Amino acid sequence: MKGLKGNIIFTSSAEKFEIYENSYLVESHGKVYGIYKELPFNLKEIEIQDFGKSLIIPGFVDMHFHAPQFQNIGLGLDEELLEWLEKYTFPEEAKYSDSEYSKRLYTNLAKQLWRNGTTRVVLFSSIHTSGTKILMDILDRAGIGAYVGKVNMDRNSPDFYVESTEESLTATEEWILETKDKYQLVKPIITPRFVPTCSEKLMKGLANLAKKYNLKIQSHLSENEGEIEWVKDLHPEFDSYGEVYDGMGLLNENTIMAHTVHSPEDEIELLAKRKAFSAHCPNANYNLSSGIMPVRKFLDAGVKVGLGSDVGAGHQIGMYKVMSQAVQASKMKWFEGGKVGKCLSTSEVFYMGTKGGGEFFGKVGSFEKGYDFDALVIGDEDLGETDFRSVEERLQRFIYCGDDRNIIKRYVAGKLLSEPTTEREVAAAL
Ligand code: GUN
Ligand code: FE
């Protein structure tokens, strides 16, 4: 057992922050044991780290991230989705057939996730199983919790970055068998890229694998208008893009659909009915001029919404940045929509970036008793005087003005994470 002392703040519900000033957050067996203003007699002997005035918050959960696009951050973001995929994304992802390239860049990626306090992440890898396994190994060593998906694509893809249907399904099953029980916090996830690049046979085959091995599923849905038109042309037999996934057996309570910017009412209802998650990626939606997801509509319909950086369509890894962008996006949506309804509040976006997305992982993203002990310690002295602001105000200020330098410690499932070492640093030390 151990305890961290500081100003504890989290959201057990989206409506408001829960705050325990100058208190102890106690861990036992990797889980939250309790929060105490004074330690009870039977806990007096446990090891305590006192972080003084610092904030203690749950680790960040990123619901949507493309690992092999990490090296492309900031490139080609004056394009729209489909052109950006062709020109920048597919050529970069194709490079991950090379193990040395994968090792080098995925180690850099693990370091950046660590730096930015992302303690749980749902990742797309590339179509290559070798690179995907390297990525899983690196995340496991870094101690970061993750679902990692080997990407599947067998149509409408460039000939340097495509698989045959059989090849795709066989390689995916082999990779599942090799990795599903290999790590404690890193797991495989079924990952059809999106409908335009996946044949019906592939999607149905992947749905069967998800069922056979009880796996999670991720894909993209209704991100861009051109993409939606394309899906309509490919599958006129379905009423909506979401119904294509549903018809293939890919939409259930284990599924995350990224973006859902343009989902019509019945698609939102379908997501709610299937208990699927939606990953809101405001940064990426700005960059690729995709539009703004009407998050409030999804919440009102009962869809579970988390946040995603969507690197490399998003150019920022820190989930604190995505939180502030989600508030900004909702305000623009509200303004453009004739000022009807309510914008997202800071507690709502914080909830989405912690407990909301954390639900996909289990009991993750909160400090309620029994939740996995995923915590960050935030030192915000350089962001302004701490004395004249409440704990909640200081958290707001960190979300808007802070960066990775304000994150002092990171814990996942009770374990303190040390900084992953990059290959360059290892080489320099020799
Ligand atoms: N749709 C299909 N592939 C991608 C991708 O890599 N990024 C985004 N943002 N959307 C996609
Ligand atoms: Fe994406």
mmCIF file of N, CA, C and O in Angstrom, residues 331-415:
data_model
loop_
_atom_site.group_PDB
_atom_site.id
_atom_site.type_symbol
_atom_site.label_atom_id
_atom_site.label_comp_id
_atom_site.label_asym_id
_atom_site.label_seq_id
_atom_site.Cartn_x
_atom_site.Cartn_y
_atom_site.Cartn_z
ATOM 1 N N LYS A 331 -18.644 25.334 -28.200
ATOM 2 C CA LYS A 331 -19.103 26.726 -28.192
ATOM 3 C C LYS A 331 -19.364 27.230 -29.606
ATOM 4 O O LYS A 331 -20.323 27.965 -29.856
ATOM 5 N N MET A 332 -18.520 26.848 -30.541
ATOM 6 C CA MET A 332 -18.739 27.245 -31.936
ATOM 7 C C MET A 332 -20.009 26.580 -32.488
ATOM 8 O O MET A 332 -20.780 27.194 -33.219
ATOM 9 N N LYS A 333 -20.203 25.309 -32.120
ATOM 10 C CA LYS A 333 -21.405 24.587 -32.572
ATOM 11 C C LYS A 333 -22.651 25.305 -32.037
ATOM 12 O O LYS A 333 -23.634 25.495 -32.746
ATOM 13 N N TRP A 334 -22.580 25.678 -30.780
ATOM 14 C CA TRP A 334 -23.688 26.363 -30.108
ATOM 15 C C TRP A 334 -23.981 27.705 -30.801
ATOM 16 O O TRP A 334 -25.121 28.034 -31.121
ATOM 17 N N PHE A 335 -22.918 28.434 -31.094
ATOM 18 C CA PHE A 335 -23.088 29.747 -31.725
ATOM 19 C C PHE A 335 -23.679 29.599 -33.127
ATOM 20 O O PHE A 335 -24.657 30.250 -33.480
ATOM 21 N N GLU A 336 -23.075 28.702 -33.902
ATOM 22 C CA GLU A 336 -23.533 28.502 -35.287
ATOM 23 C C GLU A 336 -24.949 27.926 -35.323
ATOM 24 O O GLU A 336 -25.674 28.119 -36.285
ATOM 25 N N GLY A 337 -25.312 27.199 -34.267
ATOM 26 C CA GLY A 337 -26.637 26.566 -34.235
ATOM 27 C C GLY A 337 -27.708 27.451 -33.623
ATOM 28 O O GLY A 337 -28.742 26.941 -33.157
ATOM 29 N N GLY A 338 -27.475 28.770 -33.573
ATOM 30 C CA GLY A 338 -28.479 29.703 -33.068
ATOM 31 C C GLY A 338 -28.571 29.730 -31.551
ATOM 32 O O GLY A 338 -29.612 30.078 -30.984
ATOM 33 N N LYS A 339 -27.465 29.385 -30.874
ATOM 34 C CA LYS A 339 -27.354 29.491 -29.403
ATOM 35 C C LYS A 339 -28.431 28.674 -28.681
ATOM 36 O O LYS A 339 -29.025 29.131 -27.705
ATOM 37 N N VAL A 340 -28.675 27.492 -29.208
ATOM 38 C CA VAL A 340 -29.666 26.612 -28.582
ATOM 39 C C VAL A 340 -28.939 25.583 -27.717
ATOM 40 O O VAL A 340 -27.911 25.049 -28.120
ATOM 41 N N GLY A 341 -29.483 25.304 -26.547
ATOM 42 C CA GLY A 341 -28.924 24.254 -25.689
ATOM 43 C C GLY A 341 -27.709 24.722 -24.909
ATOM 44 O O GLY A 341 -27.473 25.925 -24.766
ATOM 45 N N LYS A 342 -26.922 23.758 -24.451
ATOM 46 C CA LYS A 342 -25.799 24.078 -23.560
ATOM 47 C C LYS A 342 -24.468 23.604 -24.141
ATOM 48 O O LYS A 342 -24.383 22.497 -24.658
ATOM 49 N N CYS A 343 -23.440 24.464 -24.021
ATOM 50 C CA CYS A 343 -22.085 24.059 -24.422
ATOM 51 C C CYS A 343 -21.567 23.024 -23.430
ATOM 52 O O CYS A 343 -22.127 22.839 -22.352
ATOM 53 N N LEU A 344 -20.460 22.384 -23.778
ATOM 54 C CA LEU A 344 -19.840 21.440 -22.844
ATOM 55 C C LEU A 344 -19.139 22.214 -21.736
ATOM 56 O O LEU A 344 -18.505 23.245 -21.983
ATOM 57 N N SER A 345 -19.233 21.720 -20.524
ATOM 58 C CA SER A 345 -18.544 22.358 -19.398
ATOM 59 C C SER A 345 -17.175 21.713 -19.205
ATOM 60 O O SER A 345 -16.892 20.646 -19.766
ATOM 61 N N THR A 346 -16.340 22.359 -18.390
ATOM 62 C CA THR A 346 -15.003 21.799 -18.136
ATOM 63 C C THR A 346 -15.108 20.438 -17.460
ATOM 64 O O THR A 346 -14.341 19.526 -17.773
ATOM 65 N N SER A 347 -16.054 20.302 -16.534
ATOM 66 C CA SER A 347 -16.162 18.991 -15.880
ATOM 67 C C SER A 347 -16.617 17.918 -16.871
ATOM 68 O O SER A 347 -16.166 16.778 -16.804
ATOM 69 N N GLU A 348 -17.459 18.295 -17.825
ATOM 70 C CA GLU A 348 -17.905 17.291 -18.814
ATOM 71 C C GLU A 348 -16.749 16.814 -19.696
ATOM 72 O O GLU A 348 -16.617 15.613 -19.967
ATOM 73 N N VAL A 349 -15.912 17.741 -20.157
ATOM 74 C CA VAL A 349 -14.810 17.304 -21.029
ATOM 75 C C VAL A 349 -13.735 16.569 -20.234
ATOM 76 O O VAL A 349 -13.103 15.640 -20.739
ATOM 77 N N PHE A 350 -13.568 16.969 -18.970
ATOM 78 C CA PHE A 350 -12.601 16.247 -18.116
ATOM 79 C C PHE A 350 -13.087 14.817 -17.898
ATOM 80 O O PHE A 350 -12.310 13.859 -17.981
ATOM 81 N N TYR A 351 -14.371 14.679 -17.663
ATOM 82 C CA TYR A 351 -14.972 13.339 -17.500
ATOM 83 C C TYR A 351 -14.748 12.493 -18.765
ATOM 84 O O TYR A 351 -14.336 11.335 -18.693
ATOM 85 N N MET A 352 -14.992 13.096 -19.932
ATOM 86 C CA MET A 352 -14.809 12.341 -21.189
ATOM 87 C C MET A 352 -13.363 11.880 -21.354
ATOM 88 O O MET A 352 -13.119 10.776 -21.842
ATOM 89 N N GLY A 353 -12.431 12.725 -20.949
ATOM 90 C CA GLY A 353 -11.003 12.405 -21.122
ATOM 91 C C GLY A 353 -10.437 11.549 -20.004
ATOM 92 O O GLY A 353 -9.236 11.239 -20.017
ATOM 93 N N THR A 354 -11.271 11.190 -19.017
ATOM 94 C CA THR A 354 -10.806 10.310 -17.928
ATOM 95 C C THR A 354 -11.791 9.137 -17.770
ATOM 96 O O THR A 354 -11.636 8.121 -18.409
ATOM 97 N N LYS A 355 -12.831 9.340 -16.976
ATOM 98 C CA LYS A 355 -13.729 8.217 -16.681
ATOM 99 C C LYS A 355 -14.590 7.783 -17.877
ATOM 100 O O LYS A 355 -14.877 6.596 -18.045
ATOM 101 N N GLY A 356 -14.986 8.770 -18.720
ATOM 102 C CA GLY A 356 -15.840 8.454 -19.872
ATOM 103 C C GLY A 356 -15.149 7.482 -20.817
ATOM 104 O O GLY A 356 -15.686 6.424 -21.159
ATOM 105 N N GLY A 357 -13.926 7.840 -21.238
ATOM 106 C CA GLY A 357 -13.150 6.933 -22.083
ATOM 107 C C GLY A 357 -12.645 5.739 -21.284
ATOM 108 O O GLY A 357 -12.502 4.634 -21.807
ATOM 109 N N GLY A 358 -12.382 5.976 -19.998
ATOM 110 C CA GLY A 358 -11.841 4.922 -19.127
ATOM 111 C C GLY A 358 -12.767 3.719 -19.012
ATOM 112 O O GLY A 358 -12.316 2.584 -18.816
ATOM 113 N N GLU A 359 -14.063 3.962 -19.169
ATOM 114 C CA GLU A 359 -15.037 2.862 -19.074
ATOM 115 C C GLU A 359 -14.748 1.768 -20.104
ATOM 116 O O GLU A 359 -15.043 0.594 -19.882
ATOM 117 N N PHE A 360 -14.152 2.162 -21.216
ATOM 118 C CA PHE A 360 -13.803 1.180 -22.250
ATOM 119 C C PHE A 360 -12.767 0.181 -21.722
ATOM 120 O O PHE A 360 -12.710 -0.961 -22.159
ATOM 121 N N PHE A 361 -11.952 0.643 -20.768
ATOM 122 C CA PHE A 361 -10.886 -0.198 -20.199
ATOM 123 C C PHE A 361 -11.346 -0.962 -18.959
ATOM 124 O O PHE A 361 -10.623 -1.813 -18.463
ATOM 125 N N GLY A 362 -12.493 -0.594 -18.408
ATOM 126 C CA GLY A 362 -12.968 -1.210 -17.166
ATOM 127 C C GLY A 362 -13.198 -0.124 -16.132
ATOM 128 O O GLY A 362 -13.785 0.912 -16.431
ATOM 129 N N LYS A 363 -12.701 -0.356 -14.906
ATOM 130 C CA LYS A 363 -12.837 0.668 -13.869
ATOM 131 C C LYS A 363 -11.600 1.547 -13.931
ATOM 132 O O LYS A 363 -10.622 1.337 -13.206
ATOM 133 N N VAL A 364 -11.642 2.524 -14.806
ATOM 134 C CA VAL A 364 -10.486 3.373 -15.099
ATOM 135 C C VAL A 364 -10.945 4.822 -15.225
ATOM 136 O O VAL A 364 -12.019 5.084 -15.776
ATOM 137 N N GLY A 365 -10.134 5.751 -14.700
ATOM 138 C CA GLY A 365 -10.395 7.163 -14.958
ATOM 139 C C GLY A 365 -11.051 7.911 -13.814
ATOM 140 O O GLY A 365 -11.449 9.057 -13.979
ATOM 141 N N SER A 366 -11.159 7.259 -12.649
ATOM 142 C CA SER A 366 -11.761 7.925 -11.495
ATOM 143 C C SER A 366 -11.011 7.503 -10.237
ATOM 144 O O SER A 366 -10.233 6.547 -10.266
ATOM 145 N N PHE A 367 -11.239 8.216 -9.146
ATOM 146 C CA PHE A 367 -10.619 7.848 -7.863
ATOM 147 C C PHE A 367 -11.632 7.234 -6.902
ATOM 148 O O PHE A 367 -11.421 7.195 -5.694
ATOM 149 N N GLU A 368 -12.745 6.752 -7.441
ATOM 150 C CA GLU A 368 -13.673 6.021 -6.578
ATOM 151 C C GLU A 368 -13.016 4.707 -6.156
ATOM 152 O O GLU A 368 -12.204 4.145 -6.895
ATOM 153 N N LYS A 369 -13.382 4.233 -4.998
ATOM 154 C CA LYS A 369 -12.801 2.996 -4.458
ATOM 155 C C LYS A 369 -12.928 1.850 -5.470
ATOM 156 O O LYS A 369 -13.987 1.668 -6.064
ATOM 157 N N GLY A 370 -11.836 1.111 -5.667
ATOM 158 C CA GLY A 370 -11.859 -0.043 -6.561
ATOM 159 C C GLY A 370 -11.445 0.276 -7.994
ATOM 160 O O GLY A 370 -11.223 -0.627 -8.791
ATOM 161 N N TYR A 371 -11.335 1.571 -8.330
ATOM 162 C CA TYR A 371 -10.847 1.937 -9.665
ATOM 163 C C TYR A 371 -9.338 1.692 -9.760
ATOM 164 O O TYR A 371 -8.631 1.767 -8.761
ATOM 165 N N ASP A 372 -8.863 1.395 -10.964
ATOM 166 C CA ASP A 372 -7.416 1.250 -11.161
ATOM 167 C C ASP A 372 -6.734 2.546 -10.750
ATOM 168 O O ASP A 372 -7.226 3.640 -11.061
ATOM 169 N N PHE A 373 -5.611 2.390 -10.064
ATOM 170 C CA PHE A 373 -4.904 3.561 -9.555
ATOM 171 C C PHE A 373 -4.063 4.168 -10.683
ATOM 172 O O PHE A 373 -2.870 3.916 -10.812
ATOM 173 N N ASP A 374 -4.719 4.965 -11.544
ATOM 174 C CA ASP A 374 -4.042 5.709 -12.617
ATOM 175 C C ASP A 374 -4.073 7.173 -12.195
ATOM 176 O O ASP A 374 -5.163 7.762 -12.125
ATOM 177 N N ALA A 375 -2.913 7.746 -11.922
ATOM 178 C CA ALA A 375 -2.927 9.117 -11.390
ATOM 179 C C ALA A 375 -1.785 9.947 -11.970
ATOM 180 O O ALA A 375 -0.744 9.424 -12.359
ATOM 181 N N LEU A 376 -2.037 11.253 -12.035
ATOM 182 C CA LEU A 376 -1.011 12.217 -12.427
ATOM 183 C C LEU A 376 -0.867 13.242 -11.322
ATOM 184 O O LEU A 376 -1.860 13.628 -10.708
ATOM 185 N N VAL A 377 0.369 13.669 -11.086
ATOM 186 C CA VAL A 377 0.601 14.771 -10.157
ATOM 187 C C VAL A 377 0.953 15.989 -10.997
ATOM 188 O O VAL A 377 1.834 15.929 -11.864
ATOM 189 N N ILE A 378 0.210 17.079 -10.780
ATOM 190 C CA ILE A 378 0.353 18.299 -11.589
ATOM 191 C C ILE A 378 0.917 19.429 -10.738
ATOM 192 O O ILE A 378 0.309 19.830 -9.740
ATOM 193 N N GLY A 379 2.075 19.933 -11.133
ATOM 194 C CA GLY A 379 2.670 21.099 -10.473
ATOM 195 C C GLY A 379 2.435 22.312 -11.348
ATOM 196 O O GLY A 379 2.907 22.360 -12.474
ATOM 197 N N ASP A 380 1.678 23.274 -10.846
ATOM 198 C CA ASP A 380 1.252 24.379 -11.720
ATOM 199 C C ASP A 380 1.781 25.732 -11.268
ATOM 200 O O ASP A 380 1.232 26.769 -11.643
ATOM 201 N N GLU A 381 2.873 25.731 -10.494
ATOM 202 C CA GLU A 381 3.397 27.019 -9.978
ATOM 203 C C GLU A 381 3.708 27.990 -11.110
ATOM 204 O O GLU A 381 3.513 29.197 -10.968
ATOM 205 N N ASP A 382 4.205 27.471 -12.239
ATOM 206 C CA ASP A 382 4.599 28.385 -13.329
ATOM 207 C C ASP A 382 3.396 28.910 -14.115
ATOM 208 O O ASP A 382 3.557 29.737 -15.012
ATOM 209 N N LEU A 383 2.197 28.459 -13.779
ATOM 210 C CA LEU A 383 1.018 28.925 -14.525
ATOM 211 C C LEU A 383 0.350 30.123 -13.848
ATOM 212 O O LEU A 383 -0.641 30.647 -14.346
ATOM 213 N N GLY A 384 0.874 30.547 -12.717
ATOM 214 C CA GLY A 384 0.299 31.676 -11.971
ATOM 215 C C GLY A 384 0.286 31.339 -10.499
ATOM 216 O O GLY A 384 0.534 30.195 -10.121
ATOM 217 N N GLU A 385 0.004 32.314 -9.681
ATOM 218 C CA GLU A 385 -0.041 32.075 -8.230
ATOM 219 C C GLU A 385 -1.077 30.995 -7.905
ATOM 220 O O GLU A 385 -2.195 31.037 -8.420
ATOM 221 N N THR A 386 -0.707 30.074 -7.075
ATOM 222 C CA THR A 386 -1.671 29.037 -6.702
ATOM 223 C C THR A 386 -2.558 29.504 -5.545
ATOM 224 O O THR A 386 -3.659 28.984 -5.350
ATOM 225 N N ASP A 387 -2.091 30.508 -4.802
ATOM 226 C CA ASP A 387 -2.800 30.884 -3.577
ATOM 227 C C ASP A 387 -4.167 31.532 -3.816
ATOM 228 O O ASP A 387 -5.052 31.424 -3.003
ATOM 229 N N PHE A 388 -4.307 32.228 -4.928
ATOM 230 C CA PHE A 388 -5.540 32.995 -5.124
ATOM 231 C C PHE A 388 -6.547 32.292 -6.032
ATOM 232 O O PHE A 388 -7.462 32.902 -6.554
ATOM 233 N N ARG A 389 -6.345 30.997 -6.258
ATOM 234 C CA ARG A 389 -7.250 30.236 -7.119
ATOM 235 C C ARG A 389 -7.668 28.958 -6.407
ATOM 236 O O ARG A 389 -6.871 28.335 -5.718
ATOM 237 N N SER A 390 -8.924 28.562 -6.631
ATOM 238 C CA SER A 390 -9.396 27.304 -6.044
ATOM 239 C C SER A 390 -8.764 26.126 -6.795
ATOM 240 O O SER A 390 -8.201 26.298 -7.885
ATOM 241 N N VAL A 391 -8.892 24.938 -6.228
ATOM 242 C CA VAL A 391 -8.350 23.736 -6.873
ATOM 243 C C VAL A 391 -8.983 23.550 -8.257
ATOM 244 O O VAL A 391 -8.302 23.241 -9.238
ATOM 245 N N GLU A 392 -10.288 23.772 -8.335
ATOM 246 C CA GLU A 392 -10.961 23.609 -9.635
ATOM 247 C C GLU A 392 -10.466 24.647 -10.643
ATOM 248 O O GLU A 392 -10.234 24.331 -11.815
ATOM 249 N N GLU A 393 -10.273 25.870 -10.194
ATOM 250 C CA GLU A 393 -9.766 26.910 -11.101
ATOM 251 C C GLU A 393 -8.353 26.568 -11.574
ATOM 252 O O GLU A 393 -7.992 26.795 -12.736
ATOM 253 N N ARG A 394 -7.559 26.020 -10.661
ATOM 254 C CA ARG A 394 -6.185 25.652 -11.042
ATOM 255 C C ARG A 394 -6.203 24.525 -12.079
ATOM 256 O O ARG A 394 -5.375 24.499 -12.989
ATOM 257 N N LEU A 395 -7.132 23.596 -11.933
ATOM 258 C CA LEU A 395 -7.224 22.515 -12.928
ATOM 259 C C LEU A 395 -7.644 23.086 -14.286
ATOM 260 O O LEU A 395 -7.082 22.739 -15.328
ATOM 261 N N GLN A 396 -8.624 23.994 -14.264
ATOM 262 C CA GLN A 396 -9.045 24.639 -15.525
ATOM 263 C C GLN A 396 -7.859 25.329 -16.191
ATOM 264 O O GLN A 396 -7.654 25.231 -17.392
ATOM 265 N N ARG A 397 -7.073 26.028 -15.364
ATOM 266 C CA ARG A 397 -5.930 26.778 -15.904
ATOM 267 C C ARG A 397 -4.899 25.813 -16.499
ATOM 268 O O ARG A 397 -4.321 26.089 -17.549
ATOM 269 N N PHE A 398 -4.691 24.672 -15.829
ATOM 270 C CA PHE A 398 -3.765 23.675 -16.394
ATOM 271 C C PHE A 398 -4.287 23.158 -17.735
ATOM 272 O O PHE A 398 -3.543 23.051 -18.719
ATOM 273 N N ILE A 399 -5.594 22.865 -17.794
ATOM 274 C CA ILE A 399 -6.164 22.312 -19.035
ATOM 275 C C ILE A 399 -5.980 23.290 -20.204
ATOM 276 O O ILE A 399 -5.655 22.894 -21.314
ATOM 277 N N TYR A 400 -6.151 24.569 -19.935
ATOM 278 C CA TYR A 400 -6.037 25.552 -21.010
ATOM 279 C C TYR A 400 -4.600 26.029 -21.251
ATOM 280 O O TYR A 400 -4.215 26.277 -22.391
ATOM 281 N N CYS A 401 -3.828 26.180 -20.179
ATOM 282 C CA CYS A 401 -2.525 26.858 -20.322
ATOM 283 C C CYS A 401 -1.334 25.953 -20.040
ATOM 284 O O CYS A 401 -0.196 26.354 -20.281
ATOM 285 N N GLY A 402 -1.575 24.767 -19.498
ATOM 286 C CA GLY A 402 -0.457 23.924 -19.090
ATOM 287 C C GLY A 402 0.106 23.104 -20.233
ATOM 288 O O GLY A 402 -0.393 23.122 -21.354
ATOM 289 N N ASP A 403 1.192 22.388 -19.935
ATOM 290 C CA ASP A 403 1.716 21.420 -20.897
ATOM 291 C C ASP A 403 2.423 20.303 -20.137
ATOM 292 O O ASP A 403 2.300 20.204 -18.914
ATOM 293 N N ASP A 404 3.166 19.474 -20.886
ATOM 294 C CA ASP A 404 3.760 18.285 -20.265
ATOM 295 C C ASP A 404 4.730 18.626 -19.129
ATOM 296 O O ASP A 404 4.948 17.805 -18.245
ATOM 297 N N ARG A 405 5.286 19.828 -19.139
ATOM 298 C CA ARG A 405 6.225 20.193 -18.073
ATOM 299 C C ARG A 405 5.548 20.302 -16.718
ATOM 300 O O ARG A 405 6.194 20.277 -15.681
ATOM 301 N N ASN A 406 4.232 20.468 -16.717
ATOM 302 C CA ASN A 406 3.497 20.554 -15.451
ATOM 303 C C ASN A 406 3.160 19.177 -14.870
ATOM 304 O O ASN A 406 2.646 19.084 -13.768
ATOM 305 N N ILE A 407 3.436 18.134 -15.638
ATOM 306 C CA ILE A 407 3.107 16.787 -15.142
ATOM 307 C C ILE A 407 4.345 16.215 -14.451
ATOM 308 O O ILE A 407 5.363 15.957 -15.085
ATOM 309 N N ILE A 408 4.238 16.046 -13.144
ATOM 310 C CA ILE A 408 5.412 15.681 -12.342
ATOM 311 C C ILE A 408 5.553 14.168 -12.201
ATOM 312 O O ILE A 408 6.652 13.634 -12.213
ATOM 313 N N LYS A 409 4.439 13.457 -12.019
ATOM 314 C CA LYS A 409 4.471 12.000 -11.827
ATOM 315 C C LYS A 409 3.302 11.365 -12.561
ATOM 316 O O LYS A 409 2.242 11.977 -12.708
ATOM 317 N N ARG A 410 3.536 10.114 -12.993
ATOM 318 C CA ARG A 410 2.474 9.346 -13.664
ATOM 319 C C ARG A 410 2.428 7.947 -13.050
ATOM 320 O O ARG A 410 3.476 7.288 -12.949
ATOM 321 N N TYR A 411 1.227 7.499 -12.692
ATOM 322 C CA TYR A 411 1.034 6.141 -12.149
ATOM 323 C C TYR A 411 0.005 5.426 -13.005
ATOM 324 O O TYR A 411 -1.000 6.015 -13.396
ATOM 325 N N VAL A 412 0.274 4.156 -13.291
ATOM 326 C CA VAL A 412 -0.740 3.328 -13.977
ATOM 327 C C VAL A 412 -0.917 2.047 -13.172
ATOM 328 O O VAL A 412 0.070 1.359 -12.871
ATOM 329 N N ALA A 413 -2.156 1.742 -12.822
ATOM 330 C CA ALA A 413 -2.479 0.550 -12.022
ATOM 331 C C ALA A 413 -1.529 0.448 -10.815
ATOM 332 O O ALA A 413 -1.026 -0.623 -10.491
ATOM 333 N N GLY A 414 -1.290 1.580 -10.196
ATOM 334 C CA GLY A 414 -0.498 1.624 -8.962
ATOM 335 C C GLY A 414 0.993 1.762 -9.155
ATOM 336 O O GLY A 414 1.736 2.019 -8.210
ATOM 337 N N LYS A 415 1.451 1.606 -10.382
ATOM 338 C CA LYS A 415 2.896 1.621 -10.631
ATOM 339 C C LYS A 415 3.356 3.001 -11.116
ATOM 340 O O LYS A 415 2.758 3.576 -12.018
#
